[in-house]
Amino acid sequence: MTAAESVAPQATATNDPADGILGRRHRALTLGIISVVSLIAFEASAVTTAMPVAARALDGIGLYAFAFSAFFTTSLFAMTLSGEWCDRSGPLVPLFTGIAAFGTGLVIAGSAQRMWMFVAGRGVQGVGGGLVIVALYVVVGRAYPERLRASVMASFSAAWVLPVIVGPLVAGTVTEQFGWRWVFLAIPVLVLLPLAVMLPALRALPPGPPAGTPDRRRILLALAVAAGAGLLQYAGQDLTPWALLPAAAGLALLVPCVRRLLPRGTFRARRGLPSVVLLRGIAQGSFVAAESFIPLMLVTERGLSATLAGFSLTGGGLTWALGSYTQSRRRAEPYRERLMCLGMGLVALAVALMAAVLAHGVPVWAAGASWVLGGYGMGLTISSGAVLLLKLSRPGEEGTNAASLQTSDALGSILLVGLAGVLFVSFGGGAGGPGGGPAAAADAAPPHAFAAVFAAAAAFALVGAYVATRLSPREAAGRGVTSVPPAGDPGA
């Protein structure tokens, strides 16, 4: 579940069902939007299931983490680019460009003969995904009246539920019966129908307000952040003295640019908005870092099929929705910060329990049970973070602060998945063996390589539990008002 979904407002009922989001006027566009989001969600779920088989087939276990982080790295830049592009020329061109890039990336990944080609395909997918998600939100703002926007936004989250349930099963079956490549190659064809359905409505969109020139500064900052993150990931996978050069270049790009994209005090966990933004990155990164390696661990260490390994994550997707519902209850409002602290504690516990599954004396079904806890914790934390962000934003700064939240989500995923890859390789994962090939690559992933990944993810989740104690801003001396630092301040 992405960050953009979690900032969606609560759905509201309309008085005229015929003119609702599924009424005659909006039905085609609504169904098209839901279909596109569902396919992206299905792809995200399916890739996690098929990835262990793909990495072993391409003899690329050592680059396993890159296959995930490449998507997040390029989408980080594409989200900023899409926002500027949509403001200048409307959402139609960015949306279709993004879908084309997403499909192209799937084809590259599905036809890859080497792991580096697979990683490149995932990067192209990330560009498409970043362009699409922002353009879809602009479409909602221009095509629907204000009273219907909350309902459309709520449908974004609902569109993830079915793919989370059926995605692992379908992807695992296709992988085992037809091969992992068809998990990637079949999806571009499925995108054509929703595009055809929504195209007439998209062409009829009213023009937006006159916009100035694109903010090239923010685009360049986002590009520098993505490049810096990519260099750090490359250096982390190399682990030689020469890797210090790209590592230094990556830090030189990443640190100052991120400080200008996020609220002041973010990395010092300053109370209030900065801690909300920081917590979202920690939560997203720790969860995704662990989740990325779970199917690989279950396939190589516990001998599960790709279908069963992917299916073990399904419960987490369902309880994520349940946790989001729990925090939305009116009676939970006074305890929101405590719920987020509890949520991060549950994530840490779930990851620690997942490490225990490495022991063959622990029943393998414990993997699915532990991820049920982790998903519920994420539902409490991610959705509550969006609510607090809007509550703490000054009027007119909601968009900028929401962009900071998305940046933190993507950056947390990039850095912590990259760190997981470094630890995995450092402890012997993907080192190869005599004769090379997929079997040797699988044997070269010892249990302690997975244990190192899960230990780091659990530790960061515990850090997130501490940050969750700093979400309430301090009151200004004797006046009962709060101070909210602006986004984009260099003092992050």
PDB file of N, CA, C and O in Angstrom, residues 212-252:
ATOM      1  N   GLY A 212       2.350  28.443 -13.833  1.00  0.00           N
ATOM      2  CA  GLY A 212       3.616  29.060 -14.174  1.00  0.00           C
ATOM      3  C   GLY A 212       4.595  28.018 -14.681  1.00  0.00           C
ATOM      4  O   GLY A 212       4.241  26.886 -15.004  1.00  0.00           O
ATOM      5  N   THR A 213       5.836  28.407 -14.745  1.00  0.00           N
ATOM      6  CA  THR A 213       6.865  27.480 -15.199  1.00  0.00           C
ATOM      7  C   THR A 213       7.105  26.414 -14.131  1.00  0.00           C
ATOM      8  O   THR A 213       6.899  26.651 -12.942  1.00  0.00           O
ATOM      9  N   PRO A 214       7.509  25.213 -14.542  1.00  0.00           N
ATOM     10  CA  PRO A 214       7.772  24.148 -13.576  1.00  0.00           C
ATOM     11  C   PRO A 214       8.855  24.556 -12.577  1.00  0.00           C
ATOM     12  O   PRO A 214       9.769  25.321 -12.901  1.00  0.00           O
ATOM     13  N   ASP A 215       8.740  24.062 -11.367  1.00  0.00           N
ATOM     14  CA  ASP A 215       9.734  24.332 -10.336  1.00  0.00           C
ATOM     15  C   ASP A 215      10.929  23.412 -10.584  1.00  0.00           C
ATOM     16  O   ASP A 215      11.004  22.289 -10.079  1.00  0.00           O
ATOM     17  N   ARG A 216      11.844  23.894 -11.395  1.00  0.00           N
ATOM     18  CA  ARG A 216      12.994  23.069 -11.763  1.00  0.00           C
ATOM     19  C   ARG A 216      13.858  22.739 -10.550  1.00  0.00           C
ATOM     20  O   ARG A 216      14.542  21.712 -10.534  1.00  0.00           O
ATOM     21  N   ARG A 217      13.817  23.587  -9.545  1.00  0.00           N
ATOM     22  CA  ARG A 217      14.622  23.331  -8.350  1.00  0.00           C
ATOM     23  C   ARG A 217      14.183  22.037  -7.680  1.00  0.00           C
ATOM     24  O   ARG A 217      15.019  21.198  -7.326  1.00  0.00           O
ATOM     25  N   ARG A 218      12.862  21.857  -7.499  1.00  0.00           N
ATOM     26  CA  ARG A 218      12.386  20.636  -6.848  1.00  0.00           C
ATOM     27  C   ARG A 218      12.656  19.407  -7.713  1.00  0.00           C
ATOM     28  O   ARG A 218      12.972  18.328  -7.204  1.00  0.00           O
ATOM     29  N   ILE A 219      12.539  19.551  -9.036  1.00  0.00           N
ATOM     30  CA  ILE A 219      12.823  18.429  -9.921  1.00  0.00           C
ATOM     31  C   ILE A 219      14.287  18.026  -9.805  1.00  0.00           C
ATOM     32  O   ILE A 219      14.632  16.839  -9.715  1.00  0.00           O
ATOM     33  N   LEU A 220      15.185  19.012  -9.807  1.00  0.00           N
ATOM     34  CA  LEU A 220      16.608  18.709  -9.697  1.00  0.00           C
ATOM     35  C   LEU A 220      16.951  18.120  -8.333  1.00  0.00           C
ATOM     36  O   LEU A 220      17.793  17.216  -8.233  1.00  0.00           O
ATOM     37  N   LEU A 221      16.296  18.612  -7.282  1.00  0.00           N
ATOM     38  CA  LEU A 221      16.528  18.050  -5.954  1.00  0.00           C
ATOM     39  C   LEU A 221      16.102  16.582  -5.915  1.00  0.00           C
ATOM     40  O   LEU A 221      16.815  15.721  -5.376  1.00  0.00           O
ATOM     41  N   ALA A 222      14.925  16.285  -6.483  1.00  0.00           N
ATOM     42  CA  ALA A 222      14.447  14.900  -6.501  1.00  0.00           C
ATOM     43  C   ALA A 222      15.376  14.014  -7.328  1.00  0.00           C
ATOM     44  O   ALA A 222      15.653  12.866  -6.963  1.00  0.00           O
ATOM     45  N   LEU A 223      15.872  14.540  -8.471  1.00  0.00           N
ATOM     46  CA  LEU A 223      16.804  13.772  -9.294  1.00  0.00           C
ATOM     47  C   LEU A 223      18.096  13.503  -8.534  1.00  0.00           C
ATOM     48  O   LEU A 223      18.642  12.388  -8.585  1.00  0.00           O
ATOM     49  N   ALA A 224      18.590  14.510  -7.814  1.00  0.00           N
ATOM     50  CA  ALA A 224      19.818  14.326  -7.039  1.00  0.00           C
ATOM     51  C   ALA A 224      19.626  13.306  -5.931  1.00  0.00           C
ATOM     52  O   ALA A 224      20.515  12.494  -5.650  1.00  0.00           O
ATOM     53  N   VAL A 225      18.459  13.334  -5.274  1.00  0.00           N
ATOM     54  CA  VAL A 225      18.183  12.354  -4.216  1.00  0.00           C
ATOM     55  C   VAL A 225      18.163  10.943  -4.790  1.00  0.00           C
ATOM     56  O   VAL A 225      18.743  10.008  -4.216  1.00  0.00           O
ATOM     57  N   ALA A 226      17.484  10.763  -5.929  1.00  0.00           N
ATOM     58  CA  ALA A 226      17.422   9.439  -6.545  1.00  0.00           C
ATOM     59  C   ALA A 226      18.814   8.960  -6.966  1.00  0.00           C
ATOM     60  O   ALA A 226      19.181   7.804  -6.749  1.00  0.00           O
ATOM     61  N   ALA A 227      19.602   9.867  -7.567  1.00  0.00           N
ATOM     62  CA  ALA A 227      20.955   9.494  -7.985  1.00  0.00           C
ATOM     63  C   ALA A 227      21.822   9.154  -6.781  1.00  0.00           C
ATOM     64  O   ALA A 227      22.585   8.175  -6.798  1.00  0.00           O
ATOM     65  N   GLY A 228      21.722   9.953  -5.733  1.00  0.00           N
ATOM     66  CA  GLY A 228      22.504   9.678  -4.530  1.00  0.00           C
ATOM     67  C   GLY A 228      22.130   8.343  -3.903  1.00  0.00           C
ATOM     68  O   GLY A 228      23.013   7.574  -3.482  1.00  0.00           O
ATOM     69  N   ALA A 229      20.844   8.051  -3.840  1.00  0.00           N
ATOM     70  CA  ALA A 229      20.407   6.768  -3.283  1.00  0.00           C
ATOM     71  C   ALA A 229      20.911   5.608  -4.133  1.00  0.00           C
ATOM     72  O   ALA A 229      21.338   4.570  -3.610  1.00  0.00           O
ATOM     73  N   GLY A 230      20.873   5.772  -5.455  1.00  0.00           N
ATOM     74  CA  GLY A 230      21.363   4.720  -6.333  1.00  0.00           C
ATOM     75  C   GLY A 230      22.853   4.467  -6.154  1.00  0.00           C
ATOM     76  O   GLY A 230      23.304   3.311  -6.137  1.00  0.00           O
ATOM     77  N   LEU A 231      23.643   5.531  -6.011  1.00  0.00           N
ATOM     78  CA  LEU A 231      25.084   5.371  -5.794  1.00  0.00           C
ATOM     79  C   LEU A 231      25.373   4.665  -4.473  1.00  0.00           C
ATOM     80  O   LEU A 231      26.274   3.818  -4.391  1.00  0.00           O
ATOM     81  N   LEU A 232      24.626   5.011  -3.435  1.00  0.00           N
ATOM     82  CA  LEU A 232      24.822   4.351  -2.148  1.00  0.00           C
ATOM     83  C   LEU A 232      24.496   2.862  -2.235  1.00  0.00           C
ATOM     84  O   LEU A 232      25.193   2.022  -1.653  1.00  0.00           O
ATOM     85  N   GLN A 233      23.431   2.530  -2.952  1.00  0.00           N
ATOM     86  CA  GLN A 233      23.082   1.119  -3.101  1.00  0.00           C
ATOM     87  C   GLN A 233      24.163   0.369  -3.881  1.00  0.00           C
ATOM     88  O   GLN A 233      24.527  -0.757  -3.524  1.00  0.00           O
ATOM     89  N   TYR A 234      24.690   0.995  -4.928  1.00  0.00           N
ATOM     90  CA  TYR A 234      25.756   0.356  -5.698  1.00  0.00           C
ATOM     91  C   TYR A 234      26.981   0.127  -4.828  1.00  0.00           C
ATOM     92  O   TYR A 234      27.580  -0.963  -4.837  1.00  0.00           O
ATOM     93  N   ALA A 235      27.353   1.142  -4.056  1.00  0.00           N
ATOM     94  CA  ALA A 235      28.520   1.007  -3.186  1.00  0.00           C
ATOM     95  C   ALA A 235      28.301  -0.084  -2.144  1.00  0.00           C
ATOM     96  O   ALA A 235      29.217  -0.848  -1.813  1.00  0.00           O
ATOM     97  N   GLY A 236      27.087  -0.170  -1.619  1.00  0.00           N
ATOM     98  CA  GLY A 236      26.807  -1.178  -0.608  1.00  0.00           C
ATOM     99  C   GLY A 236      26.888  -2.594  -1.141  1.00  0.00           C
ATOM    100  O   GLY A 236      27.237  -3.522  -0.411  1.00  0.00           O
ATOM    101  N   GLN A 237      26.574  -2.793  -2.421  1.00  0.00           N
ATOM    102  CA  GLN A 237      26.633  -4.126  -3.000  1.00  0.00           C
ATOM    103  C   GLN A 237      28.053  -4.496  -3.417  1.00  0.00           C
ATOM    104  O   GLN A 237      28.371  -5.685  -3.533  1.00  0.00           O
ATOM    105  N   ASP A 238      28.926  -3.498  -3.626  1.00  0.00           N
ATOM    106  CA  ASP A 238      30.278  -3.768  -4.099  1.00  0.00           C
ATOM    107  C   ASP A 238      31.189  -4.260  -2.977  1.00  0.00           C
ATOM    108  O   ASP A 238      31.893  -5.250  -3.098  1.00  0.00           O
ATOM    109  N   LEU A 239      31.196  -3.554  -1.852  1.00  0.00           N
ATOM    110  CA  LEU A 239      31.955  -3.944  -0.662  1.00  0.00           C
ATOM    111  C   LEU A 239      33.448  -4.107  -0.946  1.00  0.00           C
ATOM    112  O   LEU A 239      34.099  -5.053  -0.496  1.00  0.00           O
ATOM    113  N   THR A 240      34.023  -3.182  -1.724  1.00  0.00           N
ATOM    114  CA  THR A 240      35.462  -3.124  -1.962  1.00  0.00           C
ATOM    115  C   THR A 240      35.927  -1.704  -1.636  1.00  0.00           C
ATOM    116  O   THR A 240      35.109  -0.780  -1.532  1.00  0.00           O
ATOM    117  N   PRO A 241      37.251  -1.496  -1.461  1.00  0.00           N
ATOM    118  CA  PRO A 241      37.729  -0.133  -1.192  1.00  0.00           C
ATOM    119  C   PRO A 241      37.290   0.881  -2.248  1.00  0.00           C
ATOM    120  O   PRO A 241      37.061   2.047  -1.936  1.00  0.00           O
ATOM    121  N   TRP A 242      37.174   0.435  -3.515  1.00  0.00           N
ATOM    122  CA  TRP A 242      36.755   1.357  -4.566  1.00  0.00           C
ATOM    123  C   TRP A 242      35.320   1.829  -4.367  1.00  0.00           C
ATOM    124  O   TRP A 242      34.920   2.869  -4.910  1.00  0.00           O
ATOM    125  N   ALA A 243      34.547   1.080  -3.598  1.00  0.00           N
ATOM    126  CA  ALA A 243      33.153   1.463  -3.377  1.00  0.00           C
ATOM    127  C   ALA A 243      33.031   2.734  -2.554  1.00  0.00           C
ATOM    128  O   ALA A 243      31.959   3.341  -2.502  1.00  0.00           O
ATOM    129  N   LEU A 244      34.125   3.154  -1.891  1.00  0.00           N
ATOM    130  CA  LEU A 244      34.065   4.395  -1.111  1.00  0.00           C
ATOM    131  C   LEU A 244      33.806   5.607  -1.996  1.00  0.00           C
ATOM    132  O   LEU A 244      33.202   6.590  -1.547  1.00  0.00           O
ATOM    133  N   LEU A 245      34.262   5.565  -3.256  1.00  0.00           N
ATOM    134  CA  LEU A 245      34.067   6.708  -4.148  1.00  0.00           C
ATOM    135  C   LEU A 245      32.589   6.922  -4.477  1.00  0.00           C
ATOM    136  O   LEU A 245      32.067   8.027  -4.280  1.00  0.00           O
ATOM    137  N   PRO A 246      31.861   5.909  -4.982  1.00  0.00           N
ATOM    138  CA  PRO A 246      30.429   6.141  -5.219  1.00  0.00           C
ATOM    139  C   PRO A 246      29.660   6.383  -3.929  1.00  0.00           C
ATOM    140  O   PRO A 246      28.655   7.104  -3.940  1.00  0.00           O
ATOM    141  N   ALA A 247      30.118   5.811  -2.819  1.00  0.00           N
ATOM    142  CA  ALA A 247      29.434   6.051  -1.548  1.00  0.00           C
ATOM    143  C   ALA A 247      29.548   7.519  -1.149  1.00  0.00           C
ATOM    144  O   ALA A 247      28.567   8.149  -0.718  1.00  0.00           O
ATOM    145  N   ALA A 248      30.752   8.087  -1.297  1.00  0.00           N
ATOM    146  CA  ALA A 248      30.951   9.496  -0.948  1.00  0.00           C
ATOM    147  C   ALA A 248      30.139  10.400  -1.874  1.00  0.00           C
ATOM    148  O   ALA A 248      29.514  11.377  -1.435  1.00  0.00           O
ATOM    149  N   ALA A 249      30.134  10.061  -3.175  1.00  0.00           N
ATOM    150  CA  ALA A 249      29.356  10.865  -4.128  1.00  0.00           C
ATOM    151  C   ALA A 249      27.864  10.770  -3.818  1.00  0.00           C
ATOM    152  O   ALA A 249      27.129  11.762  -3.891  1.00  0.00           O
ATOM    153  N   GLY A 250      27.401   9.583  -3.461  1.00  0.00           N
ATOM    154  CA  GLY A 250      25.990   9.414  -3.124  1.00  0.00           C
ATOM    155  C   GLY A 250      25.592  10.225  -1.908  1.00  0.00           C
ATOM    156  O   GLY A 250      24.537  10.873  -1.901  1.00  0.00           O
ATOM    157  N   LEU A 251      26.415  10.203  -0.875  1.00  0.00           N
ATOM    158  CA  LEU A 251      26.117  10.986   0.328  1.00  0.00           C
ATOM    159  C   LEU A 251      26.132  12.479   0.030  1.00  0.00           C
ATOM    160  O   LEU A 251      25.301  13.238   0.548  1.00  0.00           O
ATOM    161  N   ALA A 252      27.101  12.914  -0.815  1.00  0.00           N
ATOM    162  CA  ALA A 252      27.185  14.333  -1.157  1.00  0.00           C
ATOM    163  C   ALA A 252      25.939  14.810  -1.888  1.00  0.00           C
ATOM    164  O   ALA A 252      25.529  15.969  -1.747  1.00  0.00           O
TER     165      ALA A 252
END
